[in-house]
Amino acid sequence: MTVNELVSELKKGISGAYFFYGCEEYLKRFYIGRIRKSVLGDDETLSSFNHYVVKWEESSPEELESALAAVPMMAEKTLVELHCDFSKIKSHADFADMFSTFDGDSCVFLVVAPEDTFDAGNPGKNKPSEGYKVYSKMFKMVDFAPQTPTELKKWILRRLSKDHIAIGGETLEFIVNRCGRDMFRLSGELDKLIAVSLQRDIPMIDEELVAEITVSNEEDDAFALANAIMNGDRNRALHELAGCKRRQEKAPAVLGSVSRAICDMLTVSTLLASGLDKAEIAKKMKMHEYRAGLYVNAVRDTEPARLRAAADRLREADVLLKSTRLDYIALERFICTIPSRSRTRRR
């Protein structure tokens, strides 16, 4: 089940059992709140009788079974939340046996796995993990995957529109590039922008205000991975790739993003060598000046020939990825064979 499908269920009425997993904690917490409101309503006194929060590391099986068996008091249903680090569960089948007392007619059961504690495998490619196989028979599995830049921009627009603040497309791009894709971080930066905009009576946020108010977070995954490849830093490149894999990003999409970044680096390097400055490069490449600055700093001491070689090797990895079933292994092999930069010998 996607987040959009969960939204549809919230509109129709929540029922049954749900299993929240994935690495986007901001959205996970947001929809926990939505489910609480949907099931328990706004009366805090009444809801306290029908709301059970079980933290597995601090609780016993009896407490969970008692919560699941509880009868609703002056309400249609109870809400039971189980928060659990599933990386510490030895047998998912045995653990799931404790849920046998769950009654979907009188209870909504919500299981929450914190970031990086539940391995779902790859259900989309019919390769689910053993844990996913067990829990998907009982729960509606909701994957809170990282939001794409397009989804983040739509979310930012909705946040700003509530306070009647406008923003242009290029500024939206600038915010995501500058602040990164972590929604908790973005939310805090948006709160600052909204507060300053309202205080100064600024109806439309521009790039100058974003640069003044927000804190830069150079979390461009494709750029970071491409930079590590270009610098011959295999450990860093494998670390960045592991992050992409953990977020379940498609291997062809990752390779495509890195290839584009390397090609942009090559273009920037060539233009830099011909005497253009950052502003001129940004204008010629139709790239935001902030991003152009990142590329200029990255390639300033790199010969274009090294970047051309990296682009050629990425092309070879692309052919291998598309002609075999290696998937991420093709990228890992490529990274393990990149030439490392020579280190100055001590005398």
mmCIF file of C-alpha atoms in Angstrom:
data_model
loop_
_atom_site.group_PDB
_atom_site.id
_atom_site.type_symbol
_atom_site.label_atom_id
_atom_site.label_comp_id
_atom_site.label_asym_id
_atom_site.label_seq_id
_atom_site.Cartn_x
_atom_site.Cartn_y
_atom_site.Cartn_z
ATOM 1 C CA MET A 1 0.000 0.000 0.000
ATOM 2 C CA THR A 2 1.306 3.439 -0.924
ATOM 3 C CA VAL A 3 0.864 6.597 1.114
ATOM 4 C CA ASN A 4 -1.702 7.827 -1.446
ATOM 5 C CA GLU A 5 -3.736 4.647 -0.943
ATOM 6 C CA LEU A 6 -3.604 5.222 2.814
ATOM 7 C CA VAL A 7 -4.947 8.747 2.259
ATOM 8 C CA SER A 8 -7.886 7.257 0.333
ATOM 9 C CA GLU A 9 -8.624 4.890 3.215
ATOM 10 C CA LEU A 10 -8.541 7.766 5.693
ATOM 11 C CA LYS A 11 -11.200 9.534 3.650
ATOM 12 C CA LYS A 12 -13.418 6.432 3.585
ATOM 13 C CA GLY A 13 -12.739 5.354 7.167
ATOM 14 C CA ILE A 14 -9.865 3.500 8.812
ATOM 15 C CA SER A 15 -10.375 -0.164 9.741
ATOM 16 C CA GLY A 16 -8.294 -3.272 10.283
ATOM 17 C CA ALA A 17 -4.553 -3.531 10.835
ATOM 18 C CA TYR A 18 -1.722 -1.446 9.362
ATOM 19 C CA PHE A 19 2.030 -1.914 9.319
ATOM 20 C CA PHE A 20 4.088 1.281 8.878
ATOM 21 C CA TYR A 21 7.685 0.881 7.707
ATOM 22 C CA GLY A 22 10.227 2.799 5.637
ATOM 23 C CA CYS A 23 12.670 5.622 6.208
ATOM 24 C CA GLU A 24 10.475 8.732 5.852
ATOM 25 C CA GLU A 25 9.823 9.318 9.556
ATOM 26 C CA TYR A 26 8.148 12.709 9.078
ATOM 27 C CA LEU A 27 5.287 11.284 7.019
ATOM 28 C CA LYS A 28 5.088 8.248 9.266
ATOM 29 C CA ARG A 29 4.467 10.426 12.325
ATOM 30 C CA PHE A 30 2.066 12.645 10.403
ATOM 31 C CA TYR A 31 -0.176 9.725 9.427
ATOM 32 C CA ILE A 32 -0.016 8.209 12.891
ATOM 33 C CA GLY A 33 -1.596 11.489 13.990
ATOM 34 C CA ARG A 34 -4.210 11.298 11.236
ATOM 35 C CA ILE A 35 -5.168 7.755 12.237
ATOM 36 C CA ARG A 36 -5.413 8.747 15.887
ATOM 37 C CA LYS A 37 -7.802 11.558 15.018
ATOM 38 C CA SER A 38 -9.824 9.356 12.670
ATOM 39 C CA VAL A 39 -10.326 6.582 15.234
ATOM 40 C CA LEU A 40 -10.373 8.490 18.533
ATOM 41 C CA GLY A 41 -11.870 11.846 17.583
ATOM 42 C CA ASP A 42 -11.112 15.172 19.271
ATOM 43 C CA ASP A 43 -12.284 14.378 22.815
ATOM 44 C CA GLU A 44 -8.987 13.796 24.644
ATOM 45 C CA THR A 45 -10.675 12.582 27.840
ATOM 46 C CA LEU A 46 -12.714 9.952 26.034
ATOM 47 C CA SER A 47 -9.875 8.959 23.703
ATOM 48 C CA SER A 48 -7.596 8.181 26.649
ATOM 49 C CA PHE A 49 -9.853 5.209 27.503
ATOM 50 C CA ASN A 50 -9.556 3.748 24.002
ATOM 51 C CA HIS A 51 -5.949 4.441 23.058
ATOM 52 C CA TYR A 52 -3.168 1.970 23.872
ATOM 53 C CA VAL A 53 0.479 2.639 22.996
ATOM 54 C CA VAL A 54 2.774 -0.351 23.456
ATOM 55 C CA LYS A 55 6.545 0.060 23.145
ATOM 56 C CA TRP A 56 7.737 -3.495 22.707
ATOM 57 C CA GLU A 57 11.180 -3.037 24.277
ATOM 58 C CA GLU A 58 9.493 -1.717 27.445
ATOM 59 C CA SER A 59 6.435 -4.014 27.534
ATOM 60 C CA SER A 60 5.402 -7.643 27.923
ATOM 61 C CA PRO A 61 3.375 -9.947 25.666
ATOM 62 C CA GLU A 62 0.568 -9.832 28.242
ATOM 63 C CA GLU A 63 0.298 -6.043 27.941
ATOM 64 C CA LEU A 64 -0.042 -6.269 24.175
ATOM 65 C CA GLU A 65 -2.630 -9.059 24.347
ATOM 66 C CA SER A 66 -4.595 -7.119 26.962
ATOM 67 C CA ALA A 67 -4.622 -3.984 24.789
ATOM 68 C CA LEU A 68 -5.799 -5.921 21.730
ATOM 69 C CA ALA A 69 -8.573 -7.569 23.734
ATOM 70 C CA ALA A 70 -9.816 -4.314 25.328
ATOM 71 C CA VAL A 71 -13.470 -3.364 24.791
ATOM 72 C CA PRO A 72 -14.218 0.140 23.414
ATOM 73 C CA MET A 73 -15.637 2.556 25.987
ATOM 74 C CA MET A 74 -18.315 4.910 24.622
ATOM 75 C CA ALA A 75 -16.736 4.580 21.194
ATOM 76 C CA GLU A 76 -16.902 2.290 18.168
ATOM 77 C CA LYS A 77 -13.283 1.148 18.241
ATOM 78 C CA THR A 78 -10.060 1.188 20.194
ATOM 79 C CA LEU A 79 -6.687 2.096 18.700
ATOM 80 C CA VAL A 80 -3.680 -0.033 19.596
ATOM 81 C CA GLU A 81 -0.227 1.153 18.527
ATOM 82 C CA LEU A 82 2.731 -1.194 18.699
ATOM 83 C CA HIS A 83 6.139 0.451 18.246
ATOM 84 C CA CYS A 84 8.841 -2.156 17.737
ATOM 85 C CA ASP A 85 12.447 -2.500 16.587
ATOM 86 C CA PHE A 86 11.967 -5.448 14.246
ATOM 87 C CA SER A 87 15.692 -5.945 13.758
ATOM 88 C CA LYS A 88 15.664 -7.534 17.236
ATOM 89 C CA ILE A 89 12.832 -9.975 16.489
ATOM 90 C CA LYS A 90 14.305 -13.463 16.051
ATOM 91 C CA SER A 91 11.190 -15.190 14.703
ATOM 92 C CA HIS A 92 8.586 -13.105 12.896
ATOM 93 C CA ALA A 93 6.198 -16.055 12.782
ATOM 94 C CA ASP A 94 6.317 -16.522 16.561
ATOM 95 C CA PHE A 95 5.954 -12.782 17.130
ATOM 96 C CA ALA A 96 2.911 -12.628 14.834
ATOM 97 C CA ASP A 97 1.192 -15.374 16.856
ATOM 98 C CA MET A 98 0.644 -12.821 19.635
ATOM 99 C CA PHE A 99 -1.701 -10.874 17.362
ATOM 100 C CA SER A 100 -4.224 -13.712 17.186
ATOM 101 C CA THR A 101 -6.554 -11.947 19.639
ATOM 102 C CA PHE A 102 -6.940 -8.968 17.301
ATOM 103 C CA ASP A 103 -10.575 -8.211 16.430
ATOM 104 C CA GLY A 104 -10.869 -5.892 13.447
ATOM 105 C CA ASP A 105 -14.500 -5.059 14.246
ATOM 106 C CA SER A 106 -13.689 -3.387 17.566
ATOM 107 C CA CYS A 107 -10.062 -2.362 17.157
ATOM 108 C CA VAL A 108 -7.705 -0.621 14.757
ATOM 109 C CA PHE A 109 -4.216 -2.096 15.132
ATOM 110 C CA LEU A 110 -1.253 0.014 14.013
ATOM 111 C CA VAL A 111 2.275 -1.427 14.023
ATOM 112 C CA VAL A 112 5.141 1.038 13.544
ATOM 113 C CA ALA A 113 8.686 0.027 12.617
ATOM 114 C CA PRO A 114 11.205 2.873 13.085
ATOM 115 C CA GLU A 115 13.592 3.725 10.267
ATOM 116 C CA ASP A 116 16.045 0.965 9.276
ATOM 117 C CA THR A 117 14.570 -1.612 11.682
ATOM 118 C CA PHE A 118 12.449 -3.606 9.218
ATOM 119 C CA ASP A 119 13.720 -5.201 6.031
ATOM 120 C CA ALA A 120 10.831 -5.567 3.582
ATOM 121 C CA GLY A 121 12.970 -7.019 0.814
ATOM 122 C CA ASN A 122 11.655 -5.958 -2.590
ATOM 123 C CA PRO A 123 7.914 -6.709 -2.753
ATOM 124 C CA GLY A 124 7.595 -4.739 -5.999
ATOM 125 C CA LYS A 125 9.812 -7.298 -7.752
ATOM 126 C CA ASN A 126 8.134 -10.223 -6.008
ATOM 127 C CA LYS A 127 11.117 -10.631 -3.696
ATOM 128 C CA PRO A 128 9.692 -9.870 -0.231
ATOM 129 C CA SER A 129 11.623 -10.664 2.925
ATOM 130 C CA GLU A 130 10.457 -13.431 5.266
ATOM 131 C CA GLY A 131 9.176 -10.806 7.687
ATOM 132 C CA TYR A 132 7.165 -9.089 4.952
ATOM 133 C CA LYS A 133 5.619 -12.431 3.934
ATOM 134 C CA VAL A 134 4.494 -13.047 7.519
ATOM 135 C CA TYR A 135 3.074 -9.611 8.297
ATOM 136 C CA SER A 136 1.494 -8.919 4.909
ATOM 137 C CA LYS A 137 -0.958 -11.772 5.587
ATOM 138 C CA MET A 138 -2.300 -9.831 8.587
ATOM 139 C CA PHE A 139 -1.585 -6.163 7.884
ATOM 140 C CA LYS A 140 -1.996 -3.548 5.205
ATOM 141 C CA MET A 141 1.678 -2.812 4.617
ATOM 142 C CA VAL A 142 2.401 0.908 4.125
ATOM 143 C CA ASP A 143 5.829 1.815 2.771
ATOM 144 C CA PHE A 144 6.971 5.317 3.740
ATOM 145 C CA ALA A 145 9.669 5.665 1.101
ATOM 146 C CA PRO A 146 11.615 8.917 0.594
ATOM 147 C CA GLN A 147 9.682 11.525 -1.334
ATOM 148 C CA THR A 148 10.842 12.407 -4.831
ATOM 149 C CA PRO A 149 11.856 16.032 -5.562
ATOM 150 C CA THR A 150 8.531 16.496 -7.433
ATOM 151 C CA GLU A 151 6.527 15.252 -4.436
ATOM 152 C CA LEU A 152 8.528 17.487 -2.100
ATOM 153 C CA LYS A 153 7.827 20.544 -4.256
ATOM 154 C CA LYS A 154 4.079 19.831 -4.186
ATOM 155 C CA TRP A 155 4.261 19.457 -0.395
ATOM 156 C CA ILE A 156 6.166 22.746 -0.042
ATOM 157 C CA LEU A 157 3.538 24.507 -2.184
ATOM 158 C CA ARG A 158 0.758 23.168 0.052
ATOM 159 C CA ARG A 159 2.589 24.272 3.207
ATOM 160 C CA LEU A 160 3.117 27.800 1.888
ATOM 161 C CA SER A 161 -0.371 28.176 0.434
ATOM 162 C CA LYS A 162 -1.913 27.752 3.898
ATOM 163 C CA ASP A 163 -0.362 31.109 4.809
ATOM 164 C CA HIS A 164 -1.105 32.589 1.353
ATOM 165 C CA ILE A 165 2.586 32.764 0.446
ATOM 166 C CA ALA A 166 3.630 32.260 -3.184
ATOM 167 C CA ILE A 167 6.855 30.821 -4.573
ATOM 168 C CA GLY A 168 8.316 30.362 -8.053
ATOM 169 C CA GLY A 169 9.414 27.094 -9.662
ATOM 170 C CA GLU A 170 13.124 27.957 -9.654
ATOM 171 C CA THR A 171 12.965 28.906 -5.977
ATOM 172 C CA LEU A 172 11.284 25.577 -5.194
ATOM 173 C CA GLU A 173 14.164 23.821 -6.938
ATOM 174 C CA PHE A 174 16.619 25.953 -4.981
ATOM 175 C CA ILE A 175 15.055 25.045 -1.616
ATOM 176 C CA VAL A 176 15.245 21.295 -2.297
ATOM 177 C CA ASN A 177 18.830 21.547 -3.584
ATOM 178 C CA ARG A 178 19.938 23.753 -0.708
ATOM 179 C CA CYS A 179 18.116 22.153 2.230
ATOM 180 C CA GLY A 180 18.027 18.498 1.161
ATOM 181 C CA ARG A 181 15.186 15.988 1.042
ATOM 182 C CA ASP A 182 14.792 15.143 4.733
ATOM 183 C CA MET A 183 11.241 16.288 5.501
ATOM 184 C CA PHE A 184 11.909 17.050 9.176
ATOM 185 C CA ARG A 185 14.713 19.389 8.129
ATOM 186 C CA LEU A 186 12.673 20.896 5.305
ATOM 187 C CA SER A 187 9.738 21.461 7.637
ATOM 188 C CA GLY A 188 11.910 23.449 10.040
ATOM 189 C CA GLU A 189 13.371 25.561 7.232
ATOM 190 C CA LEU A 190 9.873 26.219 5.839
ATOM 191 C CA ASP A 191 8.664 27.299 9.277
ATOM 192 C CA LYS A 192 11.467 29.894 9.368
ATOM 193 C CA LEU A 193 10.689 31.118 5.853
ATOM 194 C CA ILE A 194 6.973 31.432 6.618
ATOM 195 C CA ALA A 195 7.610 33.303 9.873
ATOM 196 C CA VAL A 196 9.972 35.793 8.214
ATOM 197 C CA SER A 197 7.666 36.239 5.205
ATOM 198 C CA LEU A 198 4.707 37.061 7.433
ATOM 199 C CA GLN A 199 6.765 39.337 9.683
ATOM 200 C CA ARG A 200 8.202 41.310 6.741
ATOM 201 C CA ASP A 201 4.944 41.180 4.762
ATOM 202 C CA ILE A 202 6.625 39.387 1.829
ATOM 203 C CA PRO A 203 3.918 37.804 -0.385
ATOM 204 C CA MET A 204 6.327 35.752 -2.523
ATOM 205 C CA ILE A 205 9.464 33.894 -1.417
ATOM 206 C CA ASP A 206 12.468 34.317 -3.714
ATOM 207 C CA GLU A 207 15.917 32.721 -3.839
ATOM 208 C CA GLU A 208 17.531 35.642 -2.044
ATOM 209 C CA LEU A 209 15.290 35.125 0.990
ATOM 210 C CA VAL A 210 15.910 31.363 0.953
ATOM 211 C CA ALA A 211 19.680 31.945 0.900
ATOM 212 C CA GLU A 212 19.390 34.459 3.755
ATOM 213 C CA ILE A 213 17.138 32.453 6.071
ATOM 214 C CA THR A 214 17.793 28.754 5.486
ATOM 215 C CA VAL A 215 20.794 26.644 6.372
ATOM 216 C CA SER A 216 22.529 24.846 3.532
ATOM 217 C CA ASN A 217 22.605 21.070 3.615
ATOM 218 C CA GLU A 218 24.568 19.652 0.695
ATOM 219 C CA GLU A 219 22.628 16.370 0.652
ATOM 220 C CA ASP A 220 22.414 15.869 -3.096
ATOM 221 C CA ASP A 221 22.740 12.086 -3.283
ATOM 222 C CA ALA A 222 23.595 11.880 -6.988
ATOM 223 C CA PHE A 223 26.133 14.685 -6.624
ATOM 224 C CA ALA A 224 27.703 13.096 -3.535
ATOM 225 C CA LEU A 225 27.954 9.708 -5.245
ATOM 226 C CA ALA A 226 29.317 11.213 -8.458
ATOM 227 C CA ASN A 227 31.828 13.291 -6.499
ATOM 228 C CA ALA A 228 33.077 10.211 -4.641
ATOM 229 C CA ILE A 229 33.441 8.308 -7.926
ATOM 230 C CA MET A 230 35.301 11.198 -9.536
ATOM 231 C CA ASN A 231 37.648 11.453 -6.545
ATOM 232 C CA GLY A 232 38.360 7.723 -6.503
ATOM 233 C CA ASP A 233 36.904 7.454 -2.990
ATOM 234 C CA ARG A 234 35.538 3.913 -3.125
ATOM 235 C CA ASN A 235 34.491 3.739 0.547
ATOM 236 C CA ARG A 236 32.505 6.969 0.294
ATOM 237 C CA ALA A 237 30.947 5.902 -3.013
ATOM 238 C CA LEU A 238 29.866 2.532 -1.573
ATOM 239 C CA HIS A 239 28.464 4.336 1.489
ATOM 240 C CA GLU A 240 26.397 6.665 -0.708
ATOM 241 C CA LEU A 241 25.243 3.739 -2.849
ATOM 242 C CA ALA A 242 24.190 1.794 0.257
ATOM 243 C CA GLY A 243 21.991 4.766 1.195
ATOM 244 C CA CYS A 244 20.293 4.643 -2.227
ATOM 245 C CA LYS A 245 19.772 0.901 -1.854
ATOM 246 C CA ARG A 246 18.364 1.276 1.669
ATOM 247 C CA ARG A 247 15.879 3.851 0.395
ATOM 248 C CA GLN A 248 14.886 1.327 -2.296
ATOM 249 C CA GLU A 249 15.725 3.657 -5.150
ATOM 250 C CA LYS A 250 15.734 1.920 -8.536
ATOM 251 C CA ALA A 251 19.258 1.002 -9.665
ATOM 252 C CA PRO A 252 18.771 2.315 -13.257
ATOM 253 C CA ALA A 253 17.473 5.613 -11.862
ATOM 254 C CA VAL A 254 20.470 5.922 -9.522
ATOM 255 C CA LEU A 255 22.899 5.215 -12.356
ATOM 256 C CA GLY A 256 21.066 7.708 -14.591
ATOM 257 C CA SER A 257 21.265 10.438 -11.941
ATOM 258 C CA VAL A 258 24.969 9.807 -11.355
ATOM 259 C CA SER A 259 25.645 9.793 -15.106
ATOM 260 C CA ARG A 260 23.891 13.147 -15.484
ATOM 261 C CA ALA A 261 25.889 14.551 -12.559
ATOM 262 C CA ILE A 262 29.185 13.327 -14.044
ATOM 263 C CA CYS A 263 28.258 14.776 -17.451
ATOM 264 C CA ASP A 264 27.369 18.097 -15.806
ATOM 265 C CA MET A 265 30.705 18.011 -13.993
ATOM 266 C CA LEU A 266 32.476 17.391 -17.303
ATOM 267 C CA THR A 267 30.699 20.343 -18.910
ATOM 268 C CA VAL A 268 31.469 22.609 -15.943
ATOM 269 C CA SER A 269 35.116 21.516 -15.989
ATOM 270 C CA THR A 270 35.410 22.265 -19.705
ATOM 271 C CA LEU A 271 33.759 25.684 -19.343
ATOM 272 C CA LEU A 272 35.912 26.466 -16.317
ATOM 273 C CA ALA A 273 39.039 25.613 -18.307
ATOM 274 C CA SER A 274 37.898 27.986 -21.076
ATOM 275 C CA GLY A 275 37.841 30.888 -18.605
ATOM 276 C CA LEU A 276 34.153 31.183 -17.620
ATOM 277 C CA ASP A 277 33.259 32.020 -14.015
ATOM 278 C CA LYS A 278 30.493 30.508 -11.876
ATOM 279 C CA ALA A 279 27.801 32.975 -12.943
ATOM 280 C CA GLU A 280 28.606 32.536 -16.633
ATOM 281 C CA ILE A 281 28.617 28.750 -16.311
ATOM 282 C CA ALA A 282 25.249 28.795 -14.529
ATOM 283 C CA LYS A 283 23.752 30.973 -17.282
ATOM 284 C CA LYS A 284 25.188 28.885 -20.118
ATOM 285 C CA MET A 285 24.045 25.587 -18.588
ATOM 286 C CA LYS A 286 20.697 26.998 -17.408
ATOM 287 C CA MET A 287 21.607 25.798 -13.933
ATOM 288 C CA HIS A 288 20.968 27.516 -10.625
ATOM 289 C CA GLU A 289 24.045 29.493 -9.561
ATOM 290 C CA TYR A 290 24.142 27.770 -6.157
ATOM 291 C CA ARG A 291 24.301 24.333 -7.796
ATOM 292 C CA ALA A 292 26.809 25.579 -10.361
ATOM 293 C CA GLY A 293 28.987 26.675 -7.449
ATOM 294 C CA LEU A 294 28.934 23.141 -6.004
ATOM 295 C CA TYR A 295 30.085 21.726 -9.327
ATOM 296 C CA VAL A 296 32.765 24.378 -9.794
ATOM 297 C CA ASN A 297 34.217 23.618 -6.362
ATOM 298 C CA ALA A 298 34.084 19.879 -7.058
ATOM 299 C CA VAL A 299 35.903 19.941 -10.402
ATOM 300 C CA ARG A 300 38.266 22.877 -9.947
ATOM 301 C CA ASP A 301 41.329 20.627 -9.545
ATOM 302 C CA THR A 302 40.125 17.796 -11.795
ATOM 303 C CA GLU A 303 41.218 17.298 -15.376
ATOM 304 C CA PRO A 304 38.379 16.894 -17.932
ATOM 305 C CA ALA A 305 40.018 13.643 -19.102
ATOM 306 C CA ARG A 306 39.353 12.057 -15.694
ATOM 307 C CA LEU A 307 35.683 12.992 -15.926
ATOM 308 C CA ARG A 308 35.436 11.650 -19.487
ATOM 309 C CA ALA A 309 36.889 8.357 -18.275
ATOM 310 C CA ALA A 310 34.306 8.193 -15.449
ATOM 311 C CA ALA A 311 31.488 8.908 -17.939
ATOM 312 C CA ASP A 312 32.735 6.107 -20.224
ATOM 313 C CA ARG A 313 32.884 3.623 -17.351
ATOM 314 C CA LEU A 314 29.362 4.594 -16.281
ATOM 315 C CA ARG A 315 28.186 3.906 -19.829
ATOM 316 C CA GLU A 316 29.703 0.421 -19.573
ATOM 317 C CA ALA A 317 27.964 -0.116 -16.204
ATOM 318 C CA ASP A 318 24.667 1.010 -17.771
ATOM 319 C CA VAL A 319 24.971 -1.590 -20.539
ATOM 320 C CA LEU A 320 25.770 -4.292 -17.969
ATOM 321 C CA LEU A 321 22.859 -3.265 -15.735
ATOM 322 C CA LYS A 322 20.344 -3.307 -18.605
ATOM 323 C CA SER A 323 21.588 -6.527 -20.192
ATOM 324 C CA THR A 324 21.777 -8.632 -17.022
ATOM 325 C CA ARG A 325 19.902 -9.140 -13.756
ATOM 326 C CA LEU A 326 22.757 -7.817 -11.646
ATOM 327 C CA ASP A 327 20.800 -4.697 -10.601
ATOM 328 C CA TYR A 328 22.768 -2.946 -7.813
ATOM 329 C CA ILE A 329 25.622 -5.453 -8.172
ATOM 330 C CA ALA A 330 26.516 -3.830 -11.494
ATOM 331 C CA LEU A 331 26.929 -0.486 -9.711
ATOM 332 C CA GLU A 332 28.871 -2.024 -6.843
ATOM 333 C CA ARG A 333 31.257 -3.725 -9.290
ATOM 334 C CA PHE A 334 31.740 -0.450 -11.116
ATOM 335 C CA ILE A 335 32.594 1.396 -7.895
ATOM 336 C CA CYS A 336 35.005 -1.308 -6.751
ATOM 337 C CA THR A 337 36.982 -0.927 -9.976
ATOM 338 C CA ILE A 338 37.218 2.873 -10.098
ATOM 339 C CA PRO A 339 40.847 4.069 -9.988
ATOM 340 C CA SER A 340 41.712 5.587 -6.641
ATOM 341 C CA ARG A 341 43.653 8.824 -6.537
ATOM 342 C CA SER A 342 47.318 8.365 -5.773
ATOM 343 C CA ARG A 343 48.384 9.470 -2.329
ATOM 344 C CA THR A 344 51.538 11.437 -1.693
ATOM 345 C CA ARG A 345 54.180 9.156 -0.241
ATOM 346 C CA ARG A 346 55.798 10.130 2.990
ATOM 347 C CA ARG A 347 59.538 10.563 2.844
#
